[in-house]
XYZ file of C-alpha atoms in Angstrom:
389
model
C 121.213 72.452 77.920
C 118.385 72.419 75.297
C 116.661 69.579 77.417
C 116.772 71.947 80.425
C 115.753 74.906 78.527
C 113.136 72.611 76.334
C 111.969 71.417 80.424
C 111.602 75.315 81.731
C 109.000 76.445 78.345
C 107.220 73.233 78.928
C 106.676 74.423 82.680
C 106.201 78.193 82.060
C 103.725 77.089 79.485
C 101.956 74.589 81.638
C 102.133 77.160 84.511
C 100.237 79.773 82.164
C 98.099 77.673 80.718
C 96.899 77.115 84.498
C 95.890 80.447 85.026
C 93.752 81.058 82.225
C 90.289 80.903 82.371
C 87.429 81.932 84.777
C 87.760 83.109 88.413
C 84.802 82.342 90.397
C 84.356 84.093 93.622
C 81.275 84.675 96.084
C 82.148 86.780 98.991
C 80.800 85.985 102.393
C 80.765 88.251 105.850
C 83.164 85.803 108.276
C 80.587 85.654 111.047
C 77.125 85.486 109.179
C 77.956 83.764 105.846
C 75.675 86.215 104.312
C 76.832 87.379 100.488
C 78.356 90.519 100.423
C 77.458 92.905 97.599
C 79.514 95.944 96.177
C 82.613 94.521 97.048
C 85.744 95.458 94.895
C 87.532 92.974 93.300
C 90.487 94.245 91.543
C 93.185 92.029 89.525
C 96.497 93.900 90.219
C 98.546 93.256 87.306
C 95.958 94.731 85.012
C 93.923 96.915 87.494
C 90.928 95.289 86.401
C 88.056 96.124 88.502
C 84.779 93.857 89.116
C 81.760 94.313 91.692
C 80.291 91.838 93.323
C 76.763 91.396 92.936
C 73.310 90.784 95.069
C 74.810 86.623 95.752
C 78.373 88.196 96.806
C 79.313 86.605 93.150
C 82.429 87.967 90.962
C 83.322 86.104 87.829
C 86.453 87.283 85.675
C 89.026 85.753 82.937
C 92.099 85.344 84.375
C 95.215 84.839 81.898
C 99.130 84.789 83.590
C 99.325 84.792 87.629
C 98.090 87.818 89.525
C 97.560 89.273 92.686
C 93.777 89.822 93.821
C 92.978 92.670 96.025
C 89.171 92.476 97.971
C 88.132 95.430 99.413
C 84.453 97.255 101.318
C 84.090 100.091 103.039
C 82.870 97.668 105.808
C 85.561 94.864 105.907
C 89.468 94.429 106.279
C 90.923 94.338 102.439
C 92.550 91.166 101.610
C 94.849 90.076 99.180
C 94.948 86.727 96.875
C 97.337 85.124 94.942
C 95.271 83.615 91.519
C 97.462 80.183 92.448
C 94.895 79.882 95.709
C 91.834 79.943 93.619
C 91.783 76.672 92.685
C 87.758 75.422 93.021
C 85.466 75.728 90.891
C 83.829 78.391 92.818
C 86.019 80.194 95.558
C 84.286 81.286 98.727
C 86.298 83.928 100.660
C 85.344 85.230 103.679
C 85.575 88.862 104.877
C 85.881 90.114 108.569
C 83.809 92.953 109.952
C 85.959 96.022 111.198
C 82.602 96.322 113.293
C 83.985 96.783 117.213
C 82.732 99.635 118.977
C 79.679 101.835 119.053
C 78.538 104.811 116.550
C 80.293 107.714 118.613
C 78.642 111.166 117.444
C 81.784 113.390 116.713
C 81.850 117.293 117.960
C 83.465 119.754 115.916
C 84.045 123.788 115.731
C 82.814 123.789 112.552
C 78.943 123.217 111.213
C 78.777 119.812 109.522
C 78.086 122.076 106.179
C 81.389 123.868 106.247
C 82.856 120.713 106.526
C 80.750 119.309 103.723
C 81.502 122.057 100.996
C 85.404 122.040 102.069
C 84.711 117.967 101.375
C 83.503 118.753 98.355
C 85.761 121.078 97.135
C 88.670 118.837 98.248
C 87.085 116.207 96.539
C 86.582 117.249 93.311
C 90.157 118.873 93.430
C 92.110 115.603 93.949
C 90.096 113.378 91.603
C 92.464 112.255 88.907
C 91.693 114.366 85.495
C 92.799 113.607 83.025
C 91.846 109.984 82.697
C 90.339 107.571 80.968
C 87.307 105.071 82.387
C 86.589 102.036 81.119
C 82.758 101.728 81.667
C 79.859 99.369 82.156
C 76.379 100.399 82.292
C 73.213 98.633 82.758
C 69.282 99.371 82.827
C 66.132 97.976 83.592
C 62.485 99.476 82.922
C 59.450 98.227 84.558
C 56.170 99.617 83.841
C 53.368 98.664 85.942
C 54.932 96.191 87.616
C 56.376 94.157 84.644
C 60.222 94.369 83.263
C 59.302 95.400 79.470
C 62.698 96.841 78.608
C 66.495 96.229 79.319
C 69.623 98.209 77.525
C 73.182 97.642 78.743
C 76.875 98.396 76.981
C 80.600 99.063 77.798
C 82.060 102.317 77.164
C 85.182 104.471 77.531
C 85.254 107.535 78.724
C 88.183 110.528 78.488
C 87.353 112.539 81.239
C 89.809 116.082 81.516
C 89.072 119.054 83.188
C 87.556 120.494 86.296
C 84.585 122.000 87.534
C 83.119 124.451 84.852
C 86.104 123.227 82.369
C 84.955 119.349 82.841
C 85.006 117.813 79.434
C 84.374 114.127 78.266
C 84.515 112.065 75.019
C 82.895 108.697 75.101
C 83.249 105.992 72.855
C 80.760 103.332 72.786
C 82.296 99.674 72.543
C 79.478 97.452 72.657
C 75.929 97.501 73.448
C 72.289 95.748 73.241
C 68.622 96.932 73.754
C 65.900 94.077 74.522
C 62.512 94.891 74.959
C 59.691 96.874 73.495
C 59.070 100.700 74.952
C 55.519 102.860 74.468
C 56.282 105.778 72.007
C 55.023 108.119 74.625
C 57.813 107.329 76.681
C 59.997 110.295 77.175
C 63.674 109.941 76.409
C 65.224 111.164 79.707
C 63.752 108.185 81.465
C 65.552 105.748 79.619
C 69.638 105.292 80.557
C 71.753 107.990 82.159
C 72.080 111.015 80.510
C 75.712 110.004 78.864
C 76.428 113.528 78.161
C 76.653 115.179 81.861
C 76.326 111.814 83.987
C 80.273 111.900 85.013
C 80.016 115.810 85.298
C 77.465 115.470 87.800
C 79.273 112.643 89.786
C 82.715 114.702 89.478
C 81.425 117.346 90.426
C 79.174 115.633 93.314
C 76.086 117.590 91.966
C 73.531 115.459 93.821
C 75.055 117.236 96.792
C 73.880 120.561 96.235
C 71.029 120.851 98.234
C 72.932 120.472 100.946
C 74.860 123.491 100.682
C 72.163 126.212 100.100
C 72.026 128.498 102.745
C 68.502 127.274 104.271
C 69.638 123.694 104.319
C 70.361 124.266 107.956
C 67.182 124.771 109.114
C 65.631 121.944 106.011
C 68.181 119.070 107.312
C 70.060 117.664 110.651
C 73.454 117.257 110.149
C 75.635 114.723 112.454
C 78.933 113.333 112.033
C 79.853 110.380 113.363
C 82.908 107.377 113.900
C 82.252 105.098 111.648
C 82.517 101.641 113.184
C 83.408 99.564 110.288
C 86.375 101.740 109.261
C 88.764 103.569 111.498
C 89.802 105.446 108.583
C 86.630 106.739 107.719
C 83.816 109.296 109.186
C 79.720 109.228 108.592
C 78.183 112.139 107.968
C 74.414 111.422 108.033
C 71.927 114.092 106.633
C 68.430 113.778 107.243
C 65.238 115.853 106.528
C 63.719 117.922 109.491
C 59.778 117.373 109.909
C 57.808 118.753 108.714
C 59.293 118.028 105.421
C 58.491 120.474 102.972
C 58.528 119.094 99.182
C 60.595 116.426 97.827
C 63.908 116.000 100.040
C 66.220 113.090 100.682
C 68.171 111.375 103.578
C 71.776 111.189 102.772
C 74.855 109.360 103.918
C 78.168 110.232 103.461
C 81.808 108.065 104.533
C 84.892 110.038 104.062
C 88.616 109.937 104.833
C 88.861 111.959 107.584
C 92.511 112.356 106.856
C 92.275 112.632 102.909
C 89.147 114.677 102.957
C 88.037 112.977 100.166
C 84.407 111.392 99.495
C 84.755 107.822 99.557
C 80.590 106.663 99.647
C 77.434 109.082 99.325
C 73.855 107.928 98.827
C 70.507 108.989 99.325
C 66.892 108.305 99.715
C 63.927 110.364 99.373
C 62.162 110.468 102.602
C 58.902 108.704 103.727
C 57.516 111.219 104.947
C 58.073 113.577 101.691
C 56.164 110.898 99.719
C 53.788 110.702 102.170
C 53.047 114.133 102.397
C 53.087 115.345 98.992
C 50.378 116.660 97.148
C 48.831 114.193 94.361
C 49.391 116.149 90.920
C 46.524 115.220 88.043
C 47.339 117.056 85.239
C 47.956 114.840 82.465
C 51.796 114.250 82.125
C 52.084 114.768 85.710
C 54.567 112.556 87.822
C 53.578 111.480 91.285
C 57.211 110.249 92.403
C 57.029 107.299 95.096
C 60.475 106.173 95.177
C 64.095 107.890 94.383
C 67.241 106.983 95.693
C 71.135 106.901 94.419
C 74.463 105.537 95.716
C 78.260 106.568 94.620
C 81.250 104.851 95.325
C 84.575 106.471 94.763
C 87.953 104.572 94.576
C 90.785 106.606 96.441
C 93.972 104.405 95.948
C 97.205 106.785 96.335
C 97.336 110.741 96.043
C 97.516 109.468 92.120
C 94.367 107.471 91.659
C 90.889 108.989 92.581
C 87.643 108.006 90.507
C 84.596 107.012 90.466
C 83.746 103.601 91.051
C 80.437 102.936 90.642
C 76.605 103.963 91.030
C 73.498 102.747 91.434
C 69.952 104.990 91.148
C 66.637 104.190 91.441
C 63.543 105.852 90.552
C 59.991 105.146 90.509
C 56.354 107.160 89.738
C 53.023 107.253 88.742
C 52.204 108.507 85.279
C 48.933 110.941 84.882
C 48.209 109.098 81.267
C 44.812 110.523 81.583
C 42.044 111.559 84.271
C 41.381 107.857 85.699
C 44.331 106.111 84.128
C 47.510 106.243 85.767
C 50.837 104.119 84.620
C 53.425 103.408 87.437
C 57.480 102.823 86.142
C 60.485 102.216 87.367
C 63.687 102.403 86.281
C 67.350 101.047 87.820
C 70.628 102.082 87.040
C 73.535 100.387 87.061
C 76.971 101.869 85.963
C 80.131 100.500 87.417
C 84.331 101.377 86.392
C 86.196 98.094 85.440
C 89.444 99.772 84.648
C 91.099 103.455 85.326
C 93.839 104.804 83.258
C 95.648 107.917 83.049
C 96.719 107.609 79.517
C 94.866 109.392 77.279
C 93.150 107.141 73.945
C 93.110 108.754 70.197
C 89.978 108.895 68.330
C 88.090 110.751 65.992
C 85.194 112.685 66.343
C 82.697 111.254 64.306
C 83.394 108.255 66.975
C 82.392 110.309 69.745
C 78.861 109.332 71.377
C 77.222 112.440 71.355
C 73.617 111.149 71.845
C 71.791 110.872 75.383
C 71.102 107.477 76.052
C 72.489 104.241 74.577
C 68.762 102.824 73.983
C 68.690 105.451 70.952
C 72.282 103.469 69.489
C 71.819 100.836 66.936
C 73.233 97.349 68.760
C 76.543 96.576 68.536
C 77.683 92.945 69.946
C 80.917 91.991 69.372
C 81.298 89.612 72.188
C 79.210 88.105 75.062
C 80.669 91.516 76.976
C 77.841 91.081 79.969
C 79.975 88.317 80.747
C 82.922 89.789 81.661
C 81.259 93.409 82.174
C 82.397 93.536 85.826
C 79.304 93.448 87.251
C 77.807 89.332 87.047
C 73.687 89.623 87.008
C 72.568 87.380 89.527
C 70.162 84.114 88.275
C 67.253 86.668 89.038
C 68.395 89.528 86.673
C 69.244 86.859 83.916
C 65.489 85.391 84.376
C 64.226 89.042 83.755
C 66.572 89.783 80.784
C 65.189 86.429 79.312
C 61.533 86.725 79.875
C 62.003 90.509 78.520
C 63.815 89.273 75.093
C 61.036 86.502 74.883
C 58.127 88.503 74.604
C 56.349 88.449 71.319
């Protein structure tokens, strides 16, 4: 008997031992072998979420045998066992729900009704109170160079709704690389930590579609959306001639949830085209702007945000002939949702507006493992940034 039972821990341990250590995975469409980016990658036993990046590339630590779950707004989910990932790197291929034509859908009400009851709906069902377990990354280019790069893992406790959202965030870990001009204002550097998940729970960006002129500023058009059955397009775009600084937008929903499941925008062409060079000094002469949600709707229980990406870019009026162009891009993506609440005190509390203005704190190589990988190009860029003089 203590043979047999000395046998089983020698297998359970060997059997654990097995599955710890890295997962490599680079997602591929079926058909095209392309890399597929934004694609969810969550471990089930822990409800560990990862994103995959620019290469279709997810890495993660992996300890005790799991369940995988793969899943895009664009391709059937699948699910893994961690026992099939045995290569060094694991290439999984996803099939396109792609099989029919964009239909354009009719409906009794205006496409902006159904918006603001989306909305509404929306912000209703997502899961407060919570707790999000947070990566965020940055880069800064100025004049066509990367000069500056922040990044760090937070939590936030997010409770509340609407006017009565609340959040306390505790900062983990974090790093800031590069050099920045002291003219540089503040709000151009990181998200705005203080109202960034108000704005996203309440879908703020949004609101310029609801004012009572946007139906005679923008074309609204629902439509099937081919790569999911489940889901609807809504697609938003400017009317010429565009008037000031307005955006294209897309929207995917569950048309049976009524919940937002995907919204980004772009500001159009035309509006950068057409807009009126400013040259007072401090002026901004934007070029480039545009933003994309994702929202995770996994049971009447679980309904967060995801991730988001923005992008901005303008020219500087420094003086009368000299002009400095930046750019900035956003990264922030959830690795793990919880509904317990965490205890803290609140002289931990982040209170400040960007993490560039925290003092570093590396505890661990937590870019690693931060959910999102940086692709060989973003790691060349972080590099070159931290080995200028």
């Amino acid at each position: 008997m203590r043979r047999l039972l000395l046998l089983m821990l020698v297998f359970h341990f060997s059997l654990t031992n097995a599955q710890q250590g890295d997962i490599h995975l680079i997602l591929k469409d079926a058909e095209t072998l392309a890399p597929i980016d934004d694609v969810t990658v969550t471990v089930l036993r822990t409800k560990q979420n990862h994103l995959s990046n620019a290469e279709g590339r997810v890495s993660f630590a992996l300890t005790g045998v799991s369940s995988i779950q793969i899943t895009h707004t664009q391709y059937e989910t699948q699910t893994l066992r961690s026992t099939a990932l045995k290569e060094k790197e694991n290439v999984v291929l996803l099939k396109s729900m792609v099989n029919t034509l964009d239909e354009i859908i009719i409906t009794k009400q205006h496409p902006q009704k159904i918006l603001k009851t989306l909305i509404e709906n929306s912000v209703a069902k997502l899961t407060t109170p919570c707790r999000l377990k947070v990566y965020s990354r940055e880069f800064f280019k100025r004049n066509g160079n990367y000069v500056f790069y922040n990044d760090g893992l937070m939590n936030f406790q997010i409770s509340g709704k609407n006017k009565d959202f609340k959040n306390a965030i505790l900062v983990e870990q974090n790093r800031s690389i590069g050099l920045i001009d002291a003219d540089v204002p503040n709000d151009l550097l990181g998200y705005d930590l203080n109202n960034i998940m108000e704005n996203y729970y309440n879908f703020k960006y949004l609101e310029p579609l609801l004012e009572a002129r946007a139906k005679k500023d923008y074309d609204f058009v629902i439509k099937s959306y081919t790569k999911n059955d489940n889901y609807y397009l809504m697609v938003v775009n400017a009317l010429d001639p565009v008037k000031g600084f307005k955006d294209d937008y897309s929207i995917i929903y569950d048309k049976k949830k009524k919940v937002i499941i995907e919204v980004s925008s772009s500001v159009t062409p035309n509006s950068v085209a057409n807009a009126h060079e400013k040259t007072a000094v401090g002026a901004r002469n934007m070029y480039k702007s545009n933003f994309k949600n994702s929202y995770r709707f996994n049971g009447e229980h679980e309904y967060y945000l995801l991730s988001s990406r923005e992008e901005i870019g303008f020219e500087r009026v420094d003086k009368k002939d000299i002009r400095t162009e930046i750019e900035v891009r956003n990264y922030f993506v959830t690795t793990n949702f919880s509904q317990n609440e965490f205890t803290f005190k609140e002289s931990e509390v982040f209170k400040d507006k960007a993490l560039f203005n925290l003092k570093d704190k590396i505890l661990t190589d937590y870019w690693n493992v931060s959910g999102l990988l940086p692709t060989p190009e973003e790691e060349t860029i972080i590099k070159s940034i931290a080995d200028e003089p």
